[in-house]
Coordinates of C-alpha atoms in Angstrom, one line a residue:
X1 CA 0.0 0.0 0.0
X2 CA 2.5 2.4 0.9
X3 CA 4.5 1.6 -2.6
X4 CA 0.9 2.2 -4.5
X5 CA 1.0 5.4 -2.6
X6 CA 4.5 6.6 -3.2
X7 CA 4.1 5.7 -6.9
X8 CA 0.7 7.7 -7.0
X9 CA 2.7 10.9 -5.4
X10 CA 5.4 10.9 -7.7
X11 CA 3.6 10.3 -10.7
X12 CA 1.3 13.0 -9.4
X13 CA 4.6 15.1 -9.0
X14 CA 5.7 14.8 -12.3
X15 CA 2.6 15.5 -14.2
X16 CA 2.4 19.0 -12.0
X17 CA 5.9 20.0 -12.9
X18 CA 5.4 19.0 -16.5
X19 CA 2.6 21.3 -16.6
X20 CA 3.6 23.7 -13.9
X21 CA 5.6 25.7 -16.8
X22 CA 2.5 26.9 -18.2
X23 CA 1.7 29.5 -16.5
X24 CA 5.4 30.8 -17.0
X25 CA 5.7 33.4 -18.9
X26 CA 9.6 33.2 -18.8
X27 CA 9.9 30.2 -20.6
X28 CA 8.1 31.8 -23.6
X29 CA 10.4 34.6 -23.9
X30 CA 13.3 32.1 -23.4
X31 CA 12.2 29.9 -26.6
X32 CA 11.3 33.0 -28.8
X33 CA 15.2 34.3 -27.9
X34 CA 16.1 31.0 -28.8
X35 CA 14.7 30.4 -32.3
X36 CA 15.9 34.0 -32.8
X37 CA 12.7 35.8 -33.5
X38 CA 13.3 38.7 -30.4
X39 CA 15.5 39.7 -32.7
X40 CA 13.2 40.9 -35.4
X41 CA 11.4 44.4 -35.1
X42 CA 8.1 42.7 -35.0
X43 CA 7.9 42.1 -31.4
X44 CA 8.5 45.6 -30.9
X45 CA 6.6 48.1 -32.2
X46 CA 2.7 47.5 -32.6
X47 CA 1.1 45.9 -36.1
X48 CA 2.4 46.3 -39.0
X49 CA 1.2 47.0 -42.4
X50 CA 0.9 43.4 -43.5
X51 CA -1.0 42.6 -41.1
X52 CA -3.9 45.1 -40.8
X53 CA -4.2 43.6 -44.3
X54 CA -4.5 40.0 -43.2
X55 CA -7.0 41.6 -40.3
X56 CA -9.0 43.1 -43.5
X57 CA -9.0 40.0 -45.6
X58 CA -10.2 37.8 -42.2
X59 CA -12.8 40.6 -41.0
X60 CA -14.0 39.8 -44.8
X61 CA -14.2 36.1 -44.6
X62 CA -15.8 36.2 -42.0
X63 CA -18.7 38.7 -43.1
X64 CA -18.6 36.7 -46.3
X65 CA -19.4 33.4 -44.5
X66 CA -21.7 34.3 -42.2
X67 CA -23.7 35.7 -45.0
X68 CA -23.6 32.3 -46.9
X69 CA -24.6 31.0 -43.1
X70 CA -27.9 33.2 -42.9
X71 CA -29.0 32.4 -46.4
X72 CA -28.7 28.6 -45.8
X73 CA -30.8 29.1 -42.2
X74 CA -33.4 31.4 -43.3
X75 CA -33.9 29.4 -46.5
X76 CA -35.8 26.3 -46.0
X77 CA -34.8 25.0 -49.4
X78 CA -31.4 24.7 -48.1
X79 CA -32.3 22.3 -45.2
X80 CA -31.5 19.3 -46.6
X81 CA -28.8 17.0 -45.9
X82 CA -26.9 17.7 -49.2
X83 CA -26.4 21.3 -47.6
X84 CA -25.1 20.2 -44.5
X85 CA -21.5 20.0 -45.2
X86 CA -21.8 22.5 -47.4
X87 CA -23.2 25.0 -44.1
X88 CA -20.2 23.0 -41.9
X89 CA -17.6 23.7 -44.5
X90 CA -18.9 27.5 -44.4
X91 CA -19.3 27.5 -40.5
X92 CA -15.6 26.3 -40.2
X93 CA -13.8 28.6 -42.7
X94 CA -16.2 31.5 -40.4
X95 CA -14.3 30.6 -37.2
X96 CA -10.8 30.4 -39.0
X97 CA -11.2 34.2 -40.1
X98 CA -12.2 34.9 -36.5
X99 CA -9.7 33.3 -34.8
X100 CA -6.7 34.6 -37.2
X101 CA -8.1 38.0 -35.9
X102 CA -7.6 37.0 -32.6
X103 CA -4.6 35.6 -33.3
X104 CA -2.8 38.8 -35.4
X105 CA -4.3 41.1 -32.5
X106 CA -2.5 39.2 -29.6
X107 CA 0.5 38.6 -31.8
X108 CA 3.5 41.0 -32.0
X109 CA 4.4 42.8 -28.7
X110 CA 1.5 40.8 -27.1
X111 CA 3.0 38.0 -28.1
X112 CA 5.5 38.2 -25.1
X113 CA 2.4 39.1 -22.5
X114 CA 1.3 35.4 -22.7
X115 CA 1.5 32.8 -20.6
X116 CA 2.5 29.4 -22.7
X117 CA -1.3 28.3 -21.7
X118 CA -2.6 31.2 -23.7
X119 CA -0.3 30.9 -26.1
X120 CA -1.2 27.1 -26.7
X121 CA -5.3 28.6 -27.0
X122 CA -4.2 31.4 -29.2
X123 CA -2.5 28.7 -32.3
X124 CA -4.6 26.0 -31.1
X125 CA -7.8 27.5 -32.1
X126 CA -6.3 28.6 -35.4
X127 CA -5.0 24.7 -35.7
X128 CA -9.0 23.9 -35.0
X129 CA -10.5 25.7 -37.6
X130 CA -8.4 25.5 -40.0
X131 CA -8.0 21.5 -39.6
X132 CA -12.3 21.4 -39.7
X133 CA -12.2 23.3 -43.1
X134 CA -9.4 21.2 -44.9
X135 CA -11.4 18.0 -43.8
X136 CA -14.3 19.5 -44.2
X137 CA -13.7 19.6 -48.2
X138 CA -12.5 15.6 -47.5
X139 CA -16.0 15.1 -46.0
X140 CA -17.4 16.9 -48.9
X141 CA -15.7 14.6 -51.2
X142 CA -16.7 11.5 -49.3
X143 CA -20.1 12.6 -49.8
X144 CA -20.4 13.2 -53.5
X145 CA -18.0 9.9 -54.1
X146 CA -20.9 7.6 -52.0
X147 CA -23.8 9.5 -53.9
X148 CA -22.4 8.8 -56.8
X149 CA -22.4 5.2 -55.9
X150 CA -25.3 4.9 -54.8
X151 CA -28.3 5.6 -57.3
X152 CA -30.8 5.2 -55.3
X153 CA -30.7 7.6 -52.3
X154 CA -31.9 7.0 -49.1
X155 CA -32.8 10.4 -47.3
X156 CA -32.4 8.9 -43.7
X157 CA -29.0 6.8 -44.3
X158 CA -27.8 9.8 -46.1
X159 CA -28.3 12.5 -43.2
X160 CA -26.8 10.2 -40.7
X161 CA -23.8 9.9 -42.9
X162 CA -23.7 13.8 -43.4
X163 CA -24.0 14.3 -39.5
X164 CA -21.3 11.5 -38.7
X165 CA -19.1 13.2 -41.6
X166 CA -19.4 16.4 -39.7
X167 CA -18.6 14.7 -36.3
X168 CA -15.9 12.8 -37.6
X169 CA -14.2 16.0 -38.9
X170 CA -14.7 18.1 -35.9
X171 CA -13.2 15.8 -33.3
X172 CA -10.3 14.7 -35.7
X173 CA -10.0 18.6 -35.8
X174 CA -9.9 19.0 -31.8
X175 CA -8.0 16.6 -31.3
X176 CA -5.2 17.9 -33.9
X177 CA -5.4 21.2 -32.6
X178 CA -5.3 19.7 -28.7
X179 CA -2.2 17.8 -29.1
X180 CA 0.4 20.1 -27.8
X181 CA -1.3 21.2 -24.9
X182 CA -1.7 17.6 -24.0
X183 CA 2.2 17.5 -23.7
X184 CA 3.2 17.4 -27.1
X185 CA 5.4 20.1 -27.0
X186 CA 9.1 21.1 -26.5
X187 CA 8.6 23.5 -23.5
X188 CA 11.8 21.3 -21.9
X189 CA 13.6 20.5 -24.7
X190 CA 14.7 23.5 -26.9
X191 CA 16.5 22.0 -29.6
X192 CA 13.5 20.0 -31.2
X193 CA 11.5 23.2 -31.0
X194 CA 10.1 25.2 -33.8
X195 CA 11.2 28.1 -35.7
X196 CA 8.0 29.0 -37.3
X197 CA 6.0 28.0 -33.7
X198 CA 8.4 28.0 -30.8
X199 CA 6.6 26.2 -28.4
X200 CA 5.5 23.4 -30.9
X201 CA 7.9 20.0 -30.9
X202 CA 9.1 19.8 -35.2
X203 CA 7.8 16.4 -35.2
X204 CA 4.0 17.4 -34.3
X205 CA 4.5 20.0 -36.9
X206 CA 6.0 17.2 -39.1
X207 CA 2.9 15.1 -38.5
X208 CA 0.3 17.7 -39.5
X209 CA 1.7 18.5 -42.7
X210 CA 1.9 14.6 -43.1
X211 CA -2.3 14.6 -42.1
X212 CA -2.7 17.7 -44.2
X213 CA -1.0 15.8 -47.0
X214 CA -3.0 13.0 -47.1
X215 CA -6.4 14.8 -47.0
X216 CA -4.7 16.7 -50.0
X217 CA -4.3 12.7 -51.3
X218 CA -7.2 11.6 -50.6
X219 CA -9.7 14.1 -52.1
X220 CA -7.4 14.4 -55.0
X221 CA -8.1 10.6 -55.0
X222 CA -11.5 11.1 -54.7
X223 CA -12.5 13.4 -57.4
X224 CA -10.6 11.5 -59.8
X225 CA -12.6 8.4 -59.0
X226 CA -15.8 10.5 -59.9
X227 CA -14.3 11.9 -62.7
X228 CA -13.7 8.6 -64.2
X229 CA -16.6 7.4 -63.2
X230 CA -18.8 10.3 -65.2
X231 CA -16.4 9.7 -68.2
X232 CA -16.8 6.2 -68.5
X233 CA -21.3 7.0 -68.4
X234 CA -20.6 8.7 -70.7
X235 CA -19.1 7.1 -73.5
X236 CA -21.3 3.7 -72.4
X237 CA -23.9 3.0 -75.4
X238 CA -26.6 3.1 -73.8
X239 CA -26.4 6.1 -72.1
X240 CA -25.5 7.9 -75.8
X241 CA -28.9 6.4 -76.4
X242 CA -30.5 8.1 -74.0
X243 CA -28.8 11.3 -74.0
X244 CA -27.5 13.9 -76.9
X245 CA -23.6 13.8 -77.3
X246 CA -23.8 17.6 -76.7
X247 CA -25.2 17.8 -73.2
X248 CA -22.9 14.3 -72.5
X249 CA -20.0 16.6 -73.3
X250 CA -21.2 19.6 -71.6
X251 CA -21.8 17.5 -68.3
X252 CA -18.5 16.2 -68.7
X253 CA -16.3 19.4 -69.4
X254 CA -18.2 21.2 -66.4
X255 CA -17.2 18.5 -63.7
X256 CA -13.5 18.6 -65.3
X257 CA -13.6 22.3 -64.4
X258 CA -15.3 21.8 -61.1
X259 CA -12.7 19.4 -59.7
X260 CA -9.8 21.5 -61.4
X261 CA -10.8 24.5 -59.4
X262 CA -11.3 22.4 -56.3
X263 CA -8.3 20.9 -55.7
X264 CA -6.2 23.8 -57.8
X265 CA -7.1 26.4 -55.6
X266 CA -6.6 24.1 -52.1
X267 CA -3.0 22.9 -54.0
X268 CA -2.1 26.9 -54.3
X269 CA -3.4 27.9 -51.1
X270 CA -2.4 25.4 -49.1
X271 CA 1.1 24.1 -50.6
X272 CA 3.6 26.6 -49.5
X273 CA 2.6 26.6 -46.4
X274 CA 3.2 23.0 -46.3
X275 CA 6.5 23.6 -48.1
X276 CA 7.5 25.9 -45.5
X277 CA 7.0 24.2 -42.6
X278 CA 8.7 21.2 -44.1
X279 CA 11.5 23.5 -44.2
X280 CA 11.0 24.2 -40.5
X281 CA 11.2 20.8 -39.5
X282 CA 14.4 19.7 -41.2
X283 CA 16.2 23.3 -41.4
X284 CA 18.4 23.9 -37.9
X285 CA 17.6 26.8 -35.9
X286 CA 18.3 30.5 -37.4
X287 CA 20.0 29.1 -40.3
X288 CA 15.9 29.6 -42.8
X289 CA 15.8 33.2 -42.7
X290 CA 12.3 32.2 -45.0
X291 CA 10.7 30.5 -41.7
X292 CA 10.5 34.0 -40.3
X293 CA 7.9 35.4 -42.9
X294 CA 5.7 32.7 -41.8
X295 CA 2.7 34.8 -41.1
X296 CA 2.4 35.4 -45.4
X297 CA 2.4 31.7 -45.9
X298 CA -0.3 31.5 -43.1
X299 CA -2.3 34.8 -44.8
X300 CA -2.4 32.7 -48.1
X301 CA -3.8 29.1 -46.8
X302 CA -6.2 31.7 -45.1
X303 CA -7.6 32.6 -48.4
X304 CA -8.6 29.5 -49.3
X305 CA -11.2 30.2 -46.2
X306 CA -12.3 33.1 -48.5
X307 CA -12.2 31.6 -51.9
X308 CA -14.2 28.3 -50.5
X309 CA -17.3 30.0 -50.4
X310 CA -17.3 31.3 -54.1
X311 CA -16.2 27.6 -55.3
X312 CA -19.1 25.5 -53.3
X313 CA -22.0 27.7 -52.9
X314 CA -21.9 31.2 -54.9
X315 CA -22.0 29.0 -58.2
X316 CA -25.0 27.4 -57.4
X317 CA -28.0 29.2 -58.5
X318 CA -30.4 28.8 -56.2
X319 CA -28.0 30.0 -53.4
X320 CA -26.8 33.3 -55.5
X321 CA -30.9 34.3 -55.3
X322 CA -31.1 33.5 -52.1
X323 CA -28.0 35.5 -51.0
X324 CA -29.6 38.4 -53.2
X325 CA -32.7 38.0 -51.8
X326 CA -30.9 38.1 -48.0
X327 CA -28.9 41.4 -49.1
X328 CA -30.9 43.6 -51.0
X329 CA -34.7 42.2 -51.2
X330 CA -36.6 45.3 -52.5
X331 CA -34.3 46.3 -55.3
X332 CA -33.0 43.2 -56.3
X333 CA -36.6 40.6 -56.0
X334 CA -39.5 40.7 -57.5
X335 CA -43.1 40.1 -55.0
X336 CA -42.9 36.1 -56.0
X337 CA -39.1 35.6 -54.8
X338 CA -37.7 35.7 -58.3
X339 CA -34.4 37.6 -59.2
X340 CA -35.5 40.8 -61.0
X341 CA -34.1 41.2 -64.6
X342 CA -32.5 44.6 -65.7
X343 CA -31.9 45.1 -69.5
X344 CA -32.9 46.3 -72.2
X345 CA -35.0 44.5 -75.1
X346 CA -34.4 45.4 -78.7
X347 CA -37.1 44.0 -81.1
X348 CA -38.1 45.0 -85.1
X349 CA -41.8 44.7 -86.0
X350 CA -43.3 45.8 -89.4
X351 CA -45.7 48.5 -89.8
X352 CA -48.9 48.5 -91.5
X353 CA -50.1 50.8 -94.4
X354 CA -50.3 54.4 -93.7
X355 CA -53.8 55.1 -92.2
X356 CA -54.1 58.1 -94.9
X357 CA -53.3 56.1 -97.8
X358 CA -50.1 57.4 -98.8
X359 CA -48.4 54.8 -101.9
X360 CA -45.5 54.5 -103.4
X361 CA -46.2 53.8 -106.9
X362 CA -43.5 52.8 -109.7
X363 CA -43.9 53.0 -113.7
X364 CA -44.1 49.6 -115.3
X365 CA -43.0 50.7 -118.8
X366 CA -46.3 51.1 -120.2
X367 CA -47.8 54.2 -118.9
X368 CA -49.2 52.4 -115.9
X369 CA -48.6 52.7 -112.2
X370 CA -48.6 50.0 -109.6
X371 CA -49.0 50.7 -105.8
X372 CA -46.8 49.0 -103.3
X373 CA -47.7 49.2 -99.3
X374 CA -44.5 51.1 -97.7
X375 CA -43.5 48.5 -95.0
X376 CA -40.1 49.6 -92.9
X377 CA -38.7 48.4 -89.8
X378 CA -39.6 49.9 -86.3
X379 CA -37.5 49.8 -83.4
X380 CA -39.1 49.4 -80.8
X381 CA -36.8 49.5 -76.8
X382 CA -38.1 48.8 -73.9
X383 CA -36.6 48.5 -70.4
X384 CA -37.1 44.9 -68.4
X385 CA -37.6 45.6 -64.6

């Protein structure tokens, strides 16, 4: 008994040493000296230019998102499970604006105010969000991959699937982002810490470039699978029976362009980030002078939170009249919830005879006239509203 005890104290000992340095605020300081970053002007005067710009571009994802989020609630067509991930993927790329604001606001000379705790909350939430929106457009993919599979859709098997999708991506998500304040971390061991992130350990940020590269793989993956699958429809026989060649090729050229500007624009917002902080987990410390211009690699995987929006939901249709409807609903919609058309409509119409008779008459040769009706073109303009 008294072994079980003494074994229960120390353990208990260690585990509140291990995290007593949290609540240091020395120990901070003593890894940012380390990597060399006190020795930048950033961490002493207040924000820069570049980043009231990132503070704009977030402060505009996130107004642009949670319009996209209003339209989806208010409009009942949108509550269906096909929307789902769609109003996840939106929700998540909505908190990663906010918490980059949070995060370039307690950043600089605030930087060196936190504890490690609060430092930990402050890139762990940006971790968080930003993990839920790359695997958020995995869940997306899983989704369209099984309803392409299945042709015959089952509206109860498929919600469940959407709200385990969503699940499954948040908690993978948290628990990504929770990892270092769990322990793994390099608060007492300096020289496996990172350049870009002091207090992170190089081999957690090793592993979520690897997880980030996989999800990369695997909707890649994904869409090509569907791709191929809609290609090989439609060259089959009997679907050129049943459909033109024209709207075959159409269908077939816009999914090609749909997947090249899904996974193009996650590849160009995404990559040099991962590039960089591949360079930060194999590059020794103050010898990358690249890995201290982090925050523009960070500003450009941001983007993507902006650009998401545009690629999943402002293409649709029906969502662009609702978000016009949600904006400006007077000018914009007519009284039966259509999107009103401005232009103007040019049409030619023929006239009749002149009510008073008048005729054109020609000779024929022979002393005789012949009357011919004087019919000209009338432009007629008139203003759609």
């Amino acid at each position: 008994m008294e072994d079980c005890a003494v074994t229960s104290s120390v353990s208990t000992f260690a585990l509140t040493s291990a995290y007593q340095g949290y609540h240091c605020n020395e120990i901070l300081q003593r890894h940012y000296n380390y990597t060399g970053k006190l020795d930048r002007d950033r961490y002493k005067d207040g924000l820069k230019p570049d980043s009231i710009i990132l503070l704009f571009i977030c402060l505009f994802t996130v107004v642009e998102n949670s319009v996209v989020l209003m339209a989806i609630w208010k409009n009942k067509k949108f509550h269906m499970p096909m929307y789902y991930l769609l109003g996840n993927l939106t929700l998540s790329d909505l908190l990663a604006g906010f918490t980059y604001m949070l995060n370039i606001v307690l950043s600089g000379p605030n930087t060196l105010k936190l504890t490690p705790l609060l430092w930990f909350l402050r890139e762990g939430g940006v971790f968080i969000t930003l993990s839920a929106s790359v695997i958020s457009l995995l869940a997306i993919a899983i989704e369209r991959y099984f309803t392409m599979l299945n042709t015959k859709p089952y509206h109860r098997a498929k919600r469940n699937r959407m709200f385990a999708l969503i699940a499954a991506s948040w908690a993978l998500s948290l628990l990504l982002g929770a990892l270092p304040i769990m322990g793994w971390n390099c608060l007492h061991d300096l020289e496996w810490c990172s350049t870009v992130l002091p207090l992170y350990a190089k081999s957690y940020i090793f592993f979520c470039v690897f997880v980030f590269l996989t999800v990369l793989l695997a909707i890649v993956l994904l869409y090509a699978r569907i791709f191929h699958f809609v290609k090989s429809n439609t060259q089959n026989p009997s679907c050129v029976q049943r459909k033109p060649y024209g709207h075959r090729s159409r269908k077939y050229m816009a999914l090609l362009k749909t997947v090249t500007i899904v996974v193009g624009v996650f590849i160009v917002c995404w990559m040099p980030l991962f590039v960089l902080l591949l360079m930060d987990f194999v590059c020794p410390v103050k010898m990358c002078p690249v890995l201290f211009k982090a925050d523009y690699f960070l500003g450009v995987a941001i983007t993507n939170s902006l650009i998401n929006p545009v690629i999943y939901t402002l293409t649709s249709r029906d969502m662009r009249r609702a978000i016009l409807k949600l904006l400006c609903c007077r000018c914009l919609m007519t009284k039966d919830g259509r999107v009103r058309k401005i232009g103007v409509r040019i049409s030619f119409t023929k006239t009749d005879m002149n009510p008073q008779g008048l005729e054109t008459t020609i000779s024929s040769g022979n002393a005789t006239t012949s009357p011919i009706k004087s019919i000209y073109p009338k432009l007629k303009l008139s203003v759609i509203t």
